[in-house]
Short mmCIF file of C-alpha atoms and ligand atoms in Angstrom, two decimals:
data_model
loop_
_atom_site.label_atom_id
_atom_site.label_comp_id
_atom_site.label_asym_id
_atom_site.label_seq_id
_atom_site.Cartn_x
_atom_site.Cartn_y
_atom_site.Cartn_z
CA UNK A 75 0.00 0.00 0.00
CA UNK A 76 1.34 3.37 -0.97
CA UNK A 77 2.29 5.57 1.94
CA UNK A 78 0.56 8.94 1.76
CA UNK A 79 3.07 11.62 0.94
CA UNK A 80 3.40 14.26 3.58
CA UNK A 81 2.86 17.60 2.00
CA UNK A 82 4.92 20.46 3.33
CA UNK A 83 3.56 23.87 2.52
CA UNK A 84 6.23 25.79 0.63
CA UNK A 85 7.54 28.84 2.41
CA UNK A 86 6.09 32.06 1.02
CA UNK A 87 8.64 33.95 -1.06
CA UNK A 88 8.63 36.81 1.46
CA UNK A 89 10.31 34.54 4.00
CA UNK A 90 13.51 34.75 1.95
CA UNK A 91 13.96 38.05 3.74
CA UNK A 92 14.35 36.10 7.02
CA UNK A 93 17.35 34.28 5.66
CA UNK A 94 19.72 37.20 5.86
CA UNK A 95 23.20 36.40 7.08
CA UNK A 96 23.56 37.06 10.80
CA UNK A 97 26.54 39.37 10.21
CA UNK A 98 24.28 41.86 8.45
CA UNK A 99 20.85 41.16 9.90
CA UNK A 100 20.98 44.14 12.25
CA UNK A 101 22.90 46.42 9.93
CA UNK A 102 21.09 49.69 9.20
CA UNK A 103 21.86 52.19 6.48
CA UNK A 104 25.15 53.98 7.06
CA UNK A 105 24.60 56.97 9.37
CA UNK A 106 26.09 59.44 6.88
CA UNK A 107 23.86 58.40 4.00
CA UNK A 108 20.82 58.19 6.27
CA UNK A 109 21.18 61.81 7.49
CA UNK A 110 21.69 62.92 3.88
CA UNK A 111 18.41 61.36 2.83
CA UNK A 112 16.56 62.50 5.93
CA UNK A 113 17.71 66.10 5.34
CA UNK A 114 16.57 65.91 1.70
CA UNK A 115 13.15 64.61 2.79
CA UNK A 116 12.72 67.42 5.31
CA UNK A 117 13.66 69.99 2.66
CA UNK A 118 11.09 68.47 0.28
CA UNK A 119 8.52 68.82 3.06
CA UNK A 120 9.26 72.54 3.14
CA UNK A 121 11.53 72.77 6.22
CA UNK A 122 14.67 74.80 6.26
CA UNK A 123 17.45 72.37 7.11
CA UNK A 124 21.00 73.41 7.96
CA UNK A 125 22.73 70.54 6.22
CA UNK A 126 25.77 69.97 8.37
CA UNK A 127 25.15 66.24 8.85
CA UNK A 128 26.62 64.79 5.66
CA UNK A 129 30.27 65.25 4.74
CA UNK A 130 30.22 66.21 1.09
CA UNK A 131 32.54 68.75 -0.55
CA UNK A 132 30.66 72.00 -1.24
CA UNK A 133 32.99 72.83 -4.13
CA UNK A 134 32.37 72.04 -7.81
CA UNK A 135 34.62 69.65 -9.67
CA UNK A 136 37.29 71.82 -11.38
CA UNK A 137 36.20 72.79 -14.89
CA UNK A 138 39.13 71.14 -16.69
CA UNK A 139 38.28 67.82 -15.03
CA UNK A 140 34.58 68.15 -15.92
CA UNK A 141 35.59 68.93 -19.49
CA UNK A 142 37.73 65.78 -19.58
CA UNK A 143 34.75 63.74 -18.41
CA UNK A 144 32.59 65.22 -21.19
CA UNK A 145 35.24 64.38 -23.74
CA UNK A 146 35.56 60.80 -22.52
CA UNK A 147 31.86 60.04 -22.12
CA UNK A 148 31.87 57.75 -25.22
CA UNK A 149 34.55 55.52 -23.67
CA UNK A 150 32.58 52.43 -22.85
CA UNK A 151 35.07 49.62 -22.56
CA UNK A 152 35.90 47.74 -19.39
CA UNK A 153 39.22 48.90 -18.04
CA UNK A 154 41.91 46.80 -16.33
CA UNK A 155 40.90 45.59 -12.87
CA UNK A 156 43.57 47.55 -11.03
CA UNK A 157 42.93 50.67 -13.07
CA UNK A 158 43.90 52.45 -16.25
CA UNK A 159 47.68 52.47 -16.65
CA UNK A 160 47.77 56.21 -17.37
CA UNK A 161 45.78 56.94 -14.23
CA UNK A 162 47.92 54.69 -12.06
CA UNK A 163 50.99 56.53 -13.30
CA UNK A 164 49.35 59.92 -12.60
CA UNK A 165 48.32 58.86 -9.09
CA UNK A 166 51.82 57.60 -8.29
CA UNK A 167 53.38 60.82 -9.57
CA UNK A 168 50.86 62.91 -7.57
CA UNK A 169 51.88 61.15 -4.34
CA UNK A 170 55.59 61.26 -5.18
CA UNK A 171 55.49 64.99 -5.77
CA UNK A 172 53.08 66.12 -3.08
CA UNK A 173 53.81 63.59 -0.34
CA UNK A 174 57.43 62.79 -1.13
CA UNK A 175 56.73 59.06 -0.98
CA UNK A 176 58.14 56.27 -3.07
CA UNK A 177 54.94 55.46 -5.01
CA UNK A 178 55.04 53.53 -8.27
CA UNK A 179 52.31 52.96 -10.84
CA UNK A 180 52.63 49.21 -10.18
CA UNK A 181 51.55 49.75 -6.60
CA UNK A 182 48.40 51.76 -7.40
CA UNK A 183 44.93 50.29 -7.29
CA UNK A 184 41.87 52.18 -8.53
CA UNK A 185 38.37 51.38 -7.30
CA UNK A 186 34.82 52.74 -7.33
CA UNK A 187 35.40 54.87 -4.21
CA UNK A 188 37.96 54.33 -1.49
CA UNK A 189 35.15 52.98 0.71
CA UNK A 190 34.97 49.88 -1.49
CA UNK A 191 38.76 49.46 -1.48
CA UNK A 192 38.83 49.73 2.32
CA UNK A 193 36.17 47.05 2.49
CA UNK A 194 38.11 44.75 0.17
CA UNK A 195 41.26 45.23 2.20
CA UNK A 196 39.41 44.28 5.37
CA UNK A 197 38.00 41.27 3.54
CA UNK A 198 41.33 39.89 2.32
CA UNK A 199 43.23 40.64 5.53
CA UNK A 200 43.42 37.68 7.89
CA UNK A 201 43.83 39.29 11.27
CA UNK A 202 42.43 41.89 13.61
CA UNK A 203 41.48 45.41 12.68
CA UNK A 204 42.36 48.30 14.97
CA UNK A 205 40.00 51.25 14.71
CA UNK A 206 40.52 54.44 16.72
CA UNK A 207 37.53 55.79 18.62
CA UNK A 208 36.19 58.09 17.28
CA UNK A 209 36.56 57.15 13.61
CA UNK A 210 34.65 57.50 10.37
CA UNK A 211 31.34 55.61 10.52
CA UNK A 212 31.99 52.86 7.97
CA UNK A 213 35.22 51.16 9.12
CA UNK A 214 33.62 49.23 12.00
CA UNK A 215 30.43 48.14 10.15
CA UNK A 216 32.63 46.87 7.31
CA UNK A 217 34.50 44.70 9.81
CA UNK A 218 31.21 43.44 11.25
CA UNK A 219 29.85 42.60 7.80
CA UNK A 220 32.86 40.29 7.56
CA UNK A 221 32.04 38.71 10.93
CA UNK A 222 34.90 40.48 12.72
CA UNK A 223 34.87 42.41 15.92
CA UNK A 224 37.17 45.41 15.50
CA UNK A 225 39.47 46.37 18.35
CA UNK A 226 39.04 50.00 19.37
CA UNK A 227 41.99 52.23 20.13
CA UNK A 228 40.72 54.79 22.67
CA UNK A 229 41.49 58.50 22.34
CA UNK A 230 40.35 61.45 24.45
CA UNK A 231 39.27 65.03 23.94
CA UNK A 232 42.10 66.15 26.26
CA UNK A 233 44.71 64.54 24.00
CA UNK A 234 43.20 66.07 20.87
CA UNK A 235 41.52 62.74 20.02
CA UNK A 236 44.87 61.35 18.88
CA UNK A 237 46.16 57.80 18.75
CA UNK A 238 49.54 57.57 20.45
CA UNK A 239 52.08 54.71 20.63
CA UNK A 240 51.10 53.73 24.21
CA UNK A 241 47.42 53.42 23.37
CA UNK A 242 48.25 51.57 20.20
CA UNK A 243 50.48 49.15 22.06
CA UNK A 244 47.95 48.44 24.78
CA UNK A 245 45.19 47.89 22.21
CA UNK A 246 47.35 45.13 20.69
CA UNK A 247 48.20 43.59 24.04
CA UNK A 248 44.99 41.57 24.24
CA UNK A 249 45.20 39.88 20.85
CA UNK A 250 47.38 37.73 18.68
CA UNK A 251 47.39 39.83 15.50
CA UNK A 252 48.34 40.17 12.73
CA UNK A 253 47.04 43.72 12.96
CA UNK A 254 45.67 46.30 10.58
CA UNK A 255 45.32 49.86 11.91
CA UNK A 256 43.05 52.24 10.03
CA UNK A 257 44.47 55.69 10.68
CA UNK A 258 42.69 58.67 9.14
CA UNK A 259 43.98 62.24 9.09
CA UNK A 260 43.07 65.01 8.54
CA UNK A 261 40.36 63.29 10.47
CA UNK A 262 36.70 62.64 10.00
CA UNK A 263 35.02 63.33 12.49
CA UNK A 264 37.36 65.40 14.68
CA UNK A 265 39.27 67.55 12.16
CA UNK A 266 42.71 66.93 13.67
CA UNK A 267 45.91 65.83 12.00
CA UNK A 268 49.32 64.41 12.99
CA UNK A 269 52.72 66.11 12.97
CA UNK A 270 55.76 64.40 11.41
CA UNK A 271 57.12 63.70 14.93
CA UNK A 272 53.87 62.02 15.99
CA UNK A 273 53.81 59.95 12.81
CA UNK A 274 57.41 58.87 13.37
CA UNK A 275 56.50 57.66 16.88
CA UNK A 276 53.48 55.78 15.58
CA UNK A 277 55.62 54.24 12.83
CA UNK A 278 58.06 52.94 15.41
CA UNK A 279 55.26 51.34 17.44
CA UNK A 280 53.73 49.85 14.30
CA UNK A 281 57.08 48.39 13.27
CA UNK A 282 57.58 46.91 16.71
CA UNK A 283 54.17 45.19 16.72
CA UNK A 284 54.13 44.37 13.00
CA UNK A 285 51.01 46.46 12.46
CA UNK A 286 49.99 47.13 8.90
CA UNK A 287 48.63 50.69 8.50
CA UNK A 288 45.91 51.76 6.15
CA UNK A 289 46.55 55.51 6.11
CA UNK A 290 43.25 57.04 5.03
CA UNK A 291 44.62 60.32 3.72
CA UNK A 292 41.58 61.22 1.64
CA UNK A 293 41.54 64.71 3.25
CA UNK A 294 45.33 65.16 2.90
CA UNK A 295 45.08 67.86 0.24
CA UNK A 296 42.64 69.72 2.51
CA UNK A 297 45.17 70.25 5.31
CA UNK A 298 44.53 73.97 5.83
CA UNK A 299 48.19 74.94 6.05
CA UNK A 300 49.08 72.69 3.10
CA UNK A 301 51.37 70.69 5.37
CA UNK A 302 50.00 67.18 5.16
CA UNK A 303 52.64 64.53 5.96
CA UNK A 304 51.96 61.04 4.64
CA UNK A 305 52.37 58.06 6.97
CA UNK A 306 54.18 56.33 4.11
CA UNK A 307 57.13 58.68 4.61
CA UNK A 308 57.69 57.26 8.09
CA UNK A 309 56.59 53.66 7.65
CA UNK A 310 57.03 53.02 3.93
CA UNK A 311 57.16 49.23 4.12
CA UNK A 312 53.93 48.84 6.11
CA UNK A 313 51.65 51.65 4.89
CA UNK A 314 48.93 51.58 2.26
CA UNK A 315 47.83 55.12 1.40
CA UNK A 316 44.16 55.63 0.63
CA UNK A 317 42.78 58.64 -1.23
CA UNK A 318 40.57 59.48 -4.19
CA UNK A 319 38.63 62.22 -5.94
CA UNK A 320 35.82 62.61 -3.41
CA UNK A 321 37.19 65.29 -1.12
CA UNK A 322 39.95 67.40 -2.67
CA UNK A 323 38.38 67.30 -6.11
CA UNK A 324 34.76 67.71 -4.98
CA UNK A 325 33.70 64.54 -6.82
CA UNK A 326 32.23 62.20 -4.17
CA UNK A 327 29.44 61.11 -6.50
CA UNK A 328 31.88 60.16 -9.24
CA UNK A 329 33.03 57.26 -7.08
CA UNK A 330 36.75 56.99 -7.64
CA UNK A 331 39.16 55.84 -4.94
CA UNK A 332 42.87 55.08 -4.95
CA UNK A 333 45.21 52.88 -2.91
CA UNK A 334 48.98 53.03 -3.07
CA UNK A 335 50.71 49.83 -1.95
CA UNK A 336 54.41 49.66 -1.17
CA UNK A 337 56.54 47.09 -3.01
CA UNK A 338 56.70 44.98 0.15
CA UNK A 339 52.90 44.50 0.10
CA UNK A 340 52.63 43.58 -3.59
CA UNK A 341 51.12 40.21 -2.64
CA UNK A 342 48.22 41.92 -0.85
CA UNK A 343 47.69 44.15 -3.87
CA UNK A 344 47.58 41.07 -6.07
CA UNK A 345 44.85 39.47 -3.94
CA UNK A 346 42.88 42.74 -3.87
CA UNK A 347 43.01 42.68 -7.67
CA UNK A 348 41.77 39.08 -7.79
CA UNK A 349 38.83 39.84 -5.46
CA UNK A 350 38.04 43.05 -7.35
CA UNK A 351 37.97 41.08 -10.60
CA UNK A 352 35.21 38.90 -9.15
CA UNK A 353 33.24 41.79 -7.69
CA UNK A 354 33.36 45.33 -9.12
CA UNK A 355 35.51 44.51 -12.22
CA UNK A 356 36.84 48.05 -12.69
CA UNK A 357 35.92 51.65 -11.92
CA UNK A 358 34.01 53.47 -14.65
CA UNK A 359 36.08 54.23 -17.80
CA UNK A 360 35.09 57.91 -18.38
CA UNK A 361 35.63 58.69 -14.69
CA UNK A 362 39.10 57.13 -14.73
CA UNK A 363 40.06 59.10 -17.83
CA UNK A 364 38.83 62.34 -16.26
CA UNK A 365 40.71 61.47 -13.07
CA UNK A 366 43.97 61.41 -15.05
CA UNK A 367 43.47 65.13 -15.62
CA UNK A 368 42.78 65.71 -11.91
CA UNK A 369 45.80 63.78 -10.64
CA UNK A 370 48.14 65.38 -13.17
CA UNK A 371 47.23 68.70 -11.56
CA UNK A 372 48.33 72.10 -12.81
CA UNK A 373 48.15 75.78 -11.87
CA UNK A 374 44.35 75.89 -12.14
CA UNK A 375 44.02 72.96 -9.73
CA UNK A 376 46.56 74.49 -7.35
CA UNK A 377 44.51 77.72 -7.29
CA UNK A 378 41.31 75.73 -6.77
CA UNK A 379 42.82 73.82 -3.85
CA UNK A 380 44.33 76.91 -2.27
CA UNK A 381 40.87 78.54 -2.42
CA UNK A 382 39.14 75.48 -0.90
CA UNK A 383 41.66 75.33 1.94
CA UNK A 384 41.46 79.01 2.68
CA UNK A 385 37.66 78.98 2.86
CA UNK A 386 37.38 75.74 4.84
CA UNK A 387 40.15 76.76 7.24
CA UNK A 388 38.54 80.10 8.07
CA UNK A 389 35.04 78.65 8.32
CA UNK A 390 36.12 75.67 10.43
CA UNK A 391 37.98 77.88 12.87
CA UNK A 392 35.12 80.38 13.07
CA UNK A 393 32.57 77.59 13.62
CA UNK A 394 34.62 76.16 16.48
CA UNK A 395 35.08 79.64 17.98
CA UNK A 396 31.33 80.31 18.01
CA UNK A 397 30.73 77.08 19.91
CA UNK A 398 33.67 77.57 22.26
CA UNK A 399 32.61 81.08 23.17
CA UNK A 400 29.34 79.57 24.39
CA UNK A 401 31.14 77.01 26.57
CA UNK A 402 31.10 73.96 24.27
CA UNK A 403 34.28 71.83 24.31
CA UNK A 404 35.66 71.64 20.78
CA UNK A 405 39.04 71.77 19.06
CA UNK A 406 39.73 74.05 16.13
CA UNK A 407 40.07 71.89 13.03
CA UNK A 408 43.33 71.57 11.09
CA UNK A 409 41.99 70.12 7.85
CA UNK A 410 38.98 68.57 6.11
CA UNK A 411 35.45 69.71 6.90
CA UNK A 412 34.50 68.45 10.32
CA UNK A 413 34.39 69.44 13.97
CA UNK A 414 33.40 67.18 16.84
CA UNK A 415 32.01 69.19 19.75
CA UNK A 416 31.48 67.74 23.18
CA UNK A 417 28.41 69.24 24.86
CA UNK A 418 29.11 67.76 28.30
CA UNK A 419 29.39 71.21 29.97
CA UNK A 420 25.64 71.42 29.25
CA UNK A 421 24.90 67.91 30.56
CA UNK A 422 22.68 69.03 33.44
CA UNK A 423 20.61 71.40 31.38
CA UNK A 424 20.23 68.83 28.62
CA UNK A 425 19.31 66.05 31.08
CA UNK A 426 16.55 68.28 32.45
CA UNK A 427 15.16 68.21 28.90
CA UNK A 428 15.44 64.42 28.73
CA UNK A 429 18.66 64.45 26.67
CA UNK A 430 21.26 62.10 28.10
CA UNK A 431 23.10 60.80 25.03
CA UNK A 432 24.22 61.67 21.50
CA UNK A 433 21.33 60.09 19.53
CA UNK A 434 18.68 62.11 21.40
CA UNK A 435 20.89 65.18 21.33
CA UNK A 436 21.00 65.15 17.51
CA UNK A 437 17.37 64.09 17.08
CA UNK A 438 16.12 66.95 19.23
CA UNK A 439 18.51 69.44 17.71
CA UNK A 440 17.17 68.61 14.25
CA UNK A 441 13.54 68.66 15.36
CA UNK A 442 13.83 71.93 17.30
CA UNK A 443 16.21 73.94 15.11
CA UNK A 444 16.50 72.29 11.68
CA UNK A 445 20.24 71.74 12.22
CA UNK A 446 21.15 68.27 10.88
CA UNK A 447 24.21 66.70 12.55
CA UNK A 448 25.36 63.18 13.37
CA UNK A 449 25.66 61.77 16.89
CA UNK A 450 28.99 60.55 18.30
CA UNK A 451 27.56 57.01 18.57
CA UNK A 452 28.12 55.80 14.96
CA UNK A 453 31.68 57.16 15.20
CA UNK A 454 32.31 54.63 17.96
CA UNK A 455 31.64 56.82 20.99
CA UNK A 456 29.59 55.69 24.03
CA UNK A 457 25.84 56.29 23.68
CA UNK A 458 25.69 58.47 26.77
CA UNK A 459 28.47 60.80 25.61
CA UNK A 460 27.21 64.18 24.42
CA UNK A 461 29.30 64.41 21.25
CA UNK A 462 28.24 65.17 17.69
CA UNK A 463 29.86 65.66 14.29
CA UNK A 464 29.24 68.92 12.46
CA UNK A 465 30.31 69.34 8.81
CA UNK A 466 30.74 72.97 7.83
CA UNK A 467 29.82 72.43 4.20
CA UNK A 468 26.35 73.92 3.79
CA UNK A 469 27.23 76.73 1.40
CA UNK A 470 27.58 77.43 -2.30
CA UNK A 471 31.17 76.39 -2.98
CA UNK A 472 31.26 77.73 -6.56
CA UNK A 473 30.31 81.21 -5.44
CA UNK A 474 32.66 81.10 -2.44
CA UNK A 475 35.56 80.15 -4.73
CA UNK A 476 34.75 82.98 -7.10
CA UNK A 477 34.64 85.49 -4.27
CA UNK A 478 37.73 84.28 -2.44
CA UNK A 479 39.76 84.95 -5.59
CA UNK A 480 38.96 88.64 -5.06
CA UNK A 481 40.03 88.72 -1.41
CA UNK A 482 43.68 89.80 -1.41
CA UNK A 483 46.42 87.74 0.20
CA UNK A 484 46.08 84.15 1.28
CA UNK A 485 45.24 84.51 4.94
CA UNK A 486 41.88 84.45 6.72
CA UNK A 487 39.36 86.11 4.38
CA UNK A 488 37.57 87.71 7.34
CA UNK A 489 34.08 87.83 8.76
CA UNK A 490 32.48 89.76 5.91
CA UNK A 491 33.49 87.06 3.48
CA UNK A 492 32.23 84.26 5.74
CA UNK A 493 28.93 86.05 6.36
CA UNK A 494 28.42 86.68 2.67
CA UNK A 495 29.45 83.26 1.37
CA UNK A 496 28.95 80.80 4.23
CA UNK A 497 26.25 82.51 6.30
CA UNK A 498 24.12 79.40 6.75
CA UNK A 499 26.93 77.51 8.43
CA UNK A 500 27.43 80.37 10.91
CA UNK A 501 23.66 80.56 11.46
CA UNK A 502 23.65 76.81 12.17
CA UNK A 503 26.35 77.24 14.83
CA UNK A 504 24.41 80.12 16.41
CA UNK A 505 21.24 78.05 16.42
CA UNK A 506 23.04 75.26 18.24
CA UNK A 507 24.27 77.75 20.84
CA UNK A 508 20.82 79.34 21.31
CA UNK A 509 19.23 75.91 21.62
CA UNK A 510 21.65 74.92 24.38
CA UNK A 511 20.17 77.82 26.39
N1 PMP B 93 37.40 57.80 4.42
C1 PMP B 93 36.87 58.84 5.05
C2 PMP B 93 37.53 59.33 6.29
C3 PMP B 93 35.72 59.46 4.57
O1 PMP B 93 35.22 60.51 5.21
C4 PMP B 93 35.10 58.95 3.42
C5 PMP B 93 33.80 59.57 2.99
N2 PMP B 93 33.68 59.90 1.76
C6 PMP B 93 35.70 57.86 2.78
C7 PMP B 93 36.85 57.30 3.30
C8 PMP B 93 35.14 57.22 1.55
O2 PMP B 93 35.25 58.04 0.45
P1 PMP B 93 35.03 57.57 -1.03
O3 PMP B 93 34.43 56.19 -0.99
O4 PMP B 93 34.09 58.57 -1.61
O5 PMP B 93 36.37 57.56 -1.68
N1 LIG B 94 32.28 60.47 4.05
C1 LIG B 94 31.08 61.25 4.10
C2 LIG B 94 30.72 61.51 5.55
O1 LIG B 94 31.42 61.11 6.44
C3 LIG B 94 29.92 60.66 3.39
C4 LIG B 94 30.12 59.64 2.34
C5 LIG B 94 29.98 58.24 2.85
O2 LIG B 94 29.75 58.03 4.05
O3 LIG B 94 30.11 57.34 2.01
O4 LIG B 94 29.73 62.14 5.81
#
């Protein structure tokens, strides 16, 4: 007698959504992109939003680079996985000239944004990742996507939020390595940078503990005094330098990132290339061709960069001064476009309003004043710390560049200039101060 077949109801297709890998099941959208979209939604709803939550360059892509992109739009072929030869040569030359490092075209890898390259490096690296706290929002989630628990290197406001050799050494003490430190300067979110002497000390510690360093120098060209020192000068054999077009060339949406590997790490570069060939294939052809123009530089690009630095330097310092004058703890920035105030002097007053941590701080600030910022939490700070990241980029960069060219000298362009060209950023800082009460 035939045995009746047990019928199992097939799972509805929607249940596929339950089968998400546990490494990513609680992953939300990256904090930076989420605040960008939220701000855009609020603007569409008719609110005035001070958009200092998302770190995007306010400046246009230099005209000669845009023109190159127009010219190369018909280029439709797939390019070599590690990048167009001409571009790799231009990137190496750029770093040799401006950073004084021993970069060669063979060591350059091009990708669709440095974010993707950083992720691939974390993926191929068998070891533990050291991430300073605070740090840019995506390093730690990338590690978690890969099922890794990053090791945090603590820093403090008092020490200028800097990693030092002692802290680095004690962070390594609890693990077996091998280690990869992601060191970013000029820094997102705190706006600080490292002196050659500090880098030399860190290099010595890294050498001693065999720590590989990914030096995220994407804001290097936006060091306000033009004095960026690359980690690769001090630790050439163990440093991979990360950069791209997003910050100094105003082209975040073009998605082009660069890595420079030293000869000693050619094997890692090789594996990155293999993984890239099975994932993103190559960065876009017209963008790579336009990037050749950007990395080759020239007087027009030097003028553009000098203008960007002068504006950002003055605005960053003024923003920090407005907050400091009101009693907020914040360092004046040295490069990039971020400051990272600590509102703890207002802890009691804020607690009386039900605000005891950075997520509520930023939520309420946005709701009450229209100032969009990001809480310290996604940068790796404790939830109950009253820190936030402010990006002083909410202004018309094209107009500011035009006007700065008419302000004589190359020092601080003064209050009139900042009021005229970057007024909304100053208004945002004042609103924060008024809201603190
Ligand atoms: N590193 C830092 C510190 C950043 O702020 C960003 C944000 N753009 C990136 C890397 C990634 O940049 P991209 O992918 O646009 O090259
Ligand atoms: N890096 C920018 C920021 O920190 C945004 C771009 C991104 O996160 O990919 O706001």
